[in-house]
Amino acid sequence: MPELPEVETTRRKIEPLLAGRIILNIAHDAPQRYRDTALAHGRRISGLSRRGKYLILHLIPPEARSDEPHDLELIVHLGMTGGFRLEEGLHTRVTLTTDAGHLYFNDPRRFGKMAVVPAGAYGGMPTLAAMGPEPLSDDFREEDFVRRAAGAGAVKPWLLSQKPVSGVGNIYADESLWRARIHPAQTNLSAPEAGRLYRAIREVMAEAVAAGGSSLGDGPGNYRQHDGAVGFFQGQHAVYGRTGQLCPRCGTPIQKMVLSQRGTHFCPACQPLRVEDNRHRHAEGGSHA
DNA sequence: ATAAGCCCCTGTGGGC
DNA sequence: TGCCCACAGGGGCTTA
């Protein structure tokens, strides 16, 4: 399941294959899933960036200097099972041909998407348009996060919305909440709780990027690099995919629950649900001004 | 406007 | 042992 660490690893690994190259063709079916790709034909890739879980190929006219601002972008979302490959396979959905050769987009479950858009024109991609700050950048500020967390609903769905911070998916939400000792369904985080979560997200994301992401199991969701290399962060997972195994911190068996349609792993001892204090509501008489 | 729910898609694993 | 169905999940869309 590519989340920020896996997408960032992908970006770093395929940038040397693509930067400076001319796109000769992008071949696929399902044009509604891979939109306006013909606009990229004949363009030069000046570089690759990433925003949350979205990969962005910068496209310039072939005669332009490579340090000029790009005017088109090829946006790629890997979805749940998407990834690039050096060789064609059973689940090849898109074939990207450059003057250096082929790169194949493999995506068994077809949740991945691509679109060519004018640079920064994200109106057709609401999540990207409303994307929160990058967790490893200075734009991600603890005081903003703490303030917004105080008024938020259940913390895990809130994180998954991409609005408080970008790039956190199911694995890293569970891992960050475990580190911060916060129940996934906790609402209205206190300042100490939100501060712990802020630091946990930064730590987990930094460690996961350094490990090359997580590669889980042998199923279709198993994330790999284009050359078959795997990430190693799964060895650091404390709760994700460890239902019934013992919490590394306190030894209690890890539990799994469903929250917002997502499998959610947590330690019931380390991450107790703090019951909302109702006294305020009683004191206010139950009606809001 | 915001939040919650449904849906897409298909390989896999668990249950019977 | 073999078969079948529920599950996995990000994000876009619809609904309340």
GROMACS .gro file of C-alpha atoms in nm, chain A residues 96-206:
model
  111
   96LEU     CA    1   0.559   0.465  -2.083
   97THR     CA    2   0.805   0.488  -2.371
   98THR     CA    3   1.087   0.741  -2.365
   99ASP     CA    4   1.395   0.790  -2.578
  100ALA     CA    5   1.572   0.570  -2.321
  101GLY     CA    6   1.330   0.277  -2.335
  102HIS     CA    7   1.018   0.148  -2.164
  103LEU     CA    8   0.886   0.179  -1.811
  104TYR     CA    9   0.573  -0.019  -1.720
  105PHE     CA   10   0.303   0.076  -1.470
  106ASN     CA   11   0.189  -0.238  -1.295
  107ASP     CA   12  -0.139  -0.225  -1.101
  108PRO     CA   13  -0.329  -0.548  -1.027
  109ARG     CA   14  -0.629  -0.379  -0.865
  110ARG     CA   15  -0.650  -0.081  -1.096
  111PHE     CA   16  -0.686   0.175  -0.818
  112GLY     CA   17  -0.400   0.379  -0.963
  113LYS     CA   18  -0.464   0.691  -1.169
  114MET     CA   19  -0.277   0.924  -1.401
  115ALA     CA   20  -0.362   1.259  -1.554
  116VAL     CA   21  -0.178   1.523  -1.752
  117VAL     CA   22  -0.276   1.872  -1.636
  118PRO     CA   23  -0.141   2.227  -1.664
  119ALA     CA   24   0.108   2.279  -1.381
  120GLY     CA   25  -0.077   2.326  -1.053
  121ALA     CA   26  -0.424   2.281  -1.205
  122TYR     CA   27  -0.558   2.033  -0.951
  123GLY     CA   28  -0.927   2.120  -0.976
  124GLY     CA   29  -1.006   1.769  -1.098
  125MET     CA   30  -0.823   1.616  -0.801
  126PRO     CA   31  -0.986   1.748  -0.483
  127THR     CA   32  -0.763   1.561  -0.242
  128LEU     CA   33  -0.449   1.695  -0.407
  129ALA     CA   34  -0.597   2.045  -0.423
  130ALA     CA   35  -0.672   2.042  -0.048
  131MET     CA   36  -0.356   1.856   0.054
  132GLY     CA   37  -0.217   1.934   0.399
  133PRO     CA   38   0.148   2.012   0.472
  134GLU     CA   39   0.430   1.768   0.405
  135PRO     CA   40   0.507   1.596   0.737
  136LEU     CA   41   0.883   1.626   0.696
  137SER     CA   42   0.880   1.991   0.590
  138ASP     CA   43   0.888   2.309   0.795
  139ASP     CA   44   0.534   2.380   0.673
  140PHE     CA   45   0.410   2.113   0.914
  141ARG     CA   46   0.382   2.313   1.236
  142GLU     CA   47   0.305   2.164   1.574
  143GLU     CA   48   0.094   2.457   1.692
  144ASP     CA   49  -0.132   2.441   1.386
  145PHE     CA   50  -0.167   2.066   1.419
  146VAL     CA   51  -0.248   2.086   1.791
  147ARG     CA   52  -0.509   2.355   1.735
  148ARG     CA   53  -0.685   2.168   1.456
  149ALA     CA   54  -0.669   1.835   1.642
  150ALA     CA   55  -0.856   1.987   1.935
  151GLY     CA   56  -1.169   2.027   1.722
  152ALA     CA   57  -1.139   1.712   1.515
  153GLY     CA   58  -1.350   1.397   1.512
  154ALA     CA   59  -1.202   1.047   1.536
  155VAL     CA   60  -0.830   1.096   1.493
  156LYS     CA   61  -0.750   0.819   1.247
  157PRO     CA   62  -1.009   0.911   0.981
  158TRP     CA   63  -0.901   1.271   1.032
  159LEU     CA   64  -0.540   1.178   0.951
  160LEU     CA   65  -0.646   0.973   0.650
  161SER     CA   66  -0.829   1.273   0.503
  162GLN     CA   67  -0.487   1.416   0.404
  163LYS     CA   68  -0.594   1.757   0.536
  164PRO     CA   69  -0.404   1.792   0.866
  165VAL     CA   70  -0.092   1.638   0.712
  166SER     CA   71  -0.019   1.476   0.377
  167GLY     CA   72   0.085   1.124   0.291
  168VAL     CA   73  -0.040   0.932   0.596
  169GLY     CA   74  -0.226   0.613   0.500
  170ASN     CA   75  -0.353   0.312   0.689
  171ILE     CA   76  -0.016   0.164   0.789
  172TYR     CA   77   0.151   0.483   0.908
  173ALA     CA   78  -0.163   0.612   1.080
  174ASP     CA   79  -0.177   0.295   1.291
  175GLU     CA   80   0.197   0.306   1.363
  176SER     CA   81   0.197   0.676   1.453
  177LEU     CA   82  -0.102   0.642   1.684
  178TRP     CA   83   0.061   0.349   1.860
  179ARG     CA   84   0.379   0.551   1.915
  180ALA     CA   85   0.178   0.843   2.047
  181ARG     CA   86  -0.029   0.608   2.269
  182ILE     CA   87  -0.357   0.740   2.130
  183HIS     CA   88  -0.664   0.533   2.049
  184PRO     CA   89  -0.752   0.552   1.676
  185ALA     CA   90  -1.110   0.658   1.755
  186GLN     CA   91  -1.010   0.930   2.001
  187THR     CA   92  -1.177   1.265   1.931
  188ASN     CA   93  -1.076   1.616   2.034
  189LEU     CA   94  -0.712   1.550   2.119
  190SER     CA   95  -0.563   1.732   2.413
  191ALA     CA   96  -0.256   1.946   2.348
  192PRO     CA   97  -0.019   1.684   2.496
  193GLU     CA   98  -0.181   1.410   2.288
  194ALA     CA   99  -0.164   1.611   1.967
  195GLY     CA  100   0.196   1.706   2.040
  196ARG     CA  101   0.289   1.341   2.085
  197LEU     CA  102   0.111   1.251   1.762
  198TYR     CA  103   0.282   1.532   1.573
  199ARG     CA  104   0.624   1.404   1.679
  200ALA     CA  105   0.527   1.041   1.616
  201ILE     CA  106   0.420   1.118   1.259
  202ARG     CA  107   0.746   1.295   1.186
  203GLU     CA  108   0.953   1.015   1.338
  204VAL     CA  109   0.764   0.732   1.171
  205MET     CA  110   0.767   0.899   0.830
  206ALA     CA  111   1.137   0.982   0.851
   0.00000   0.00000   0.00000
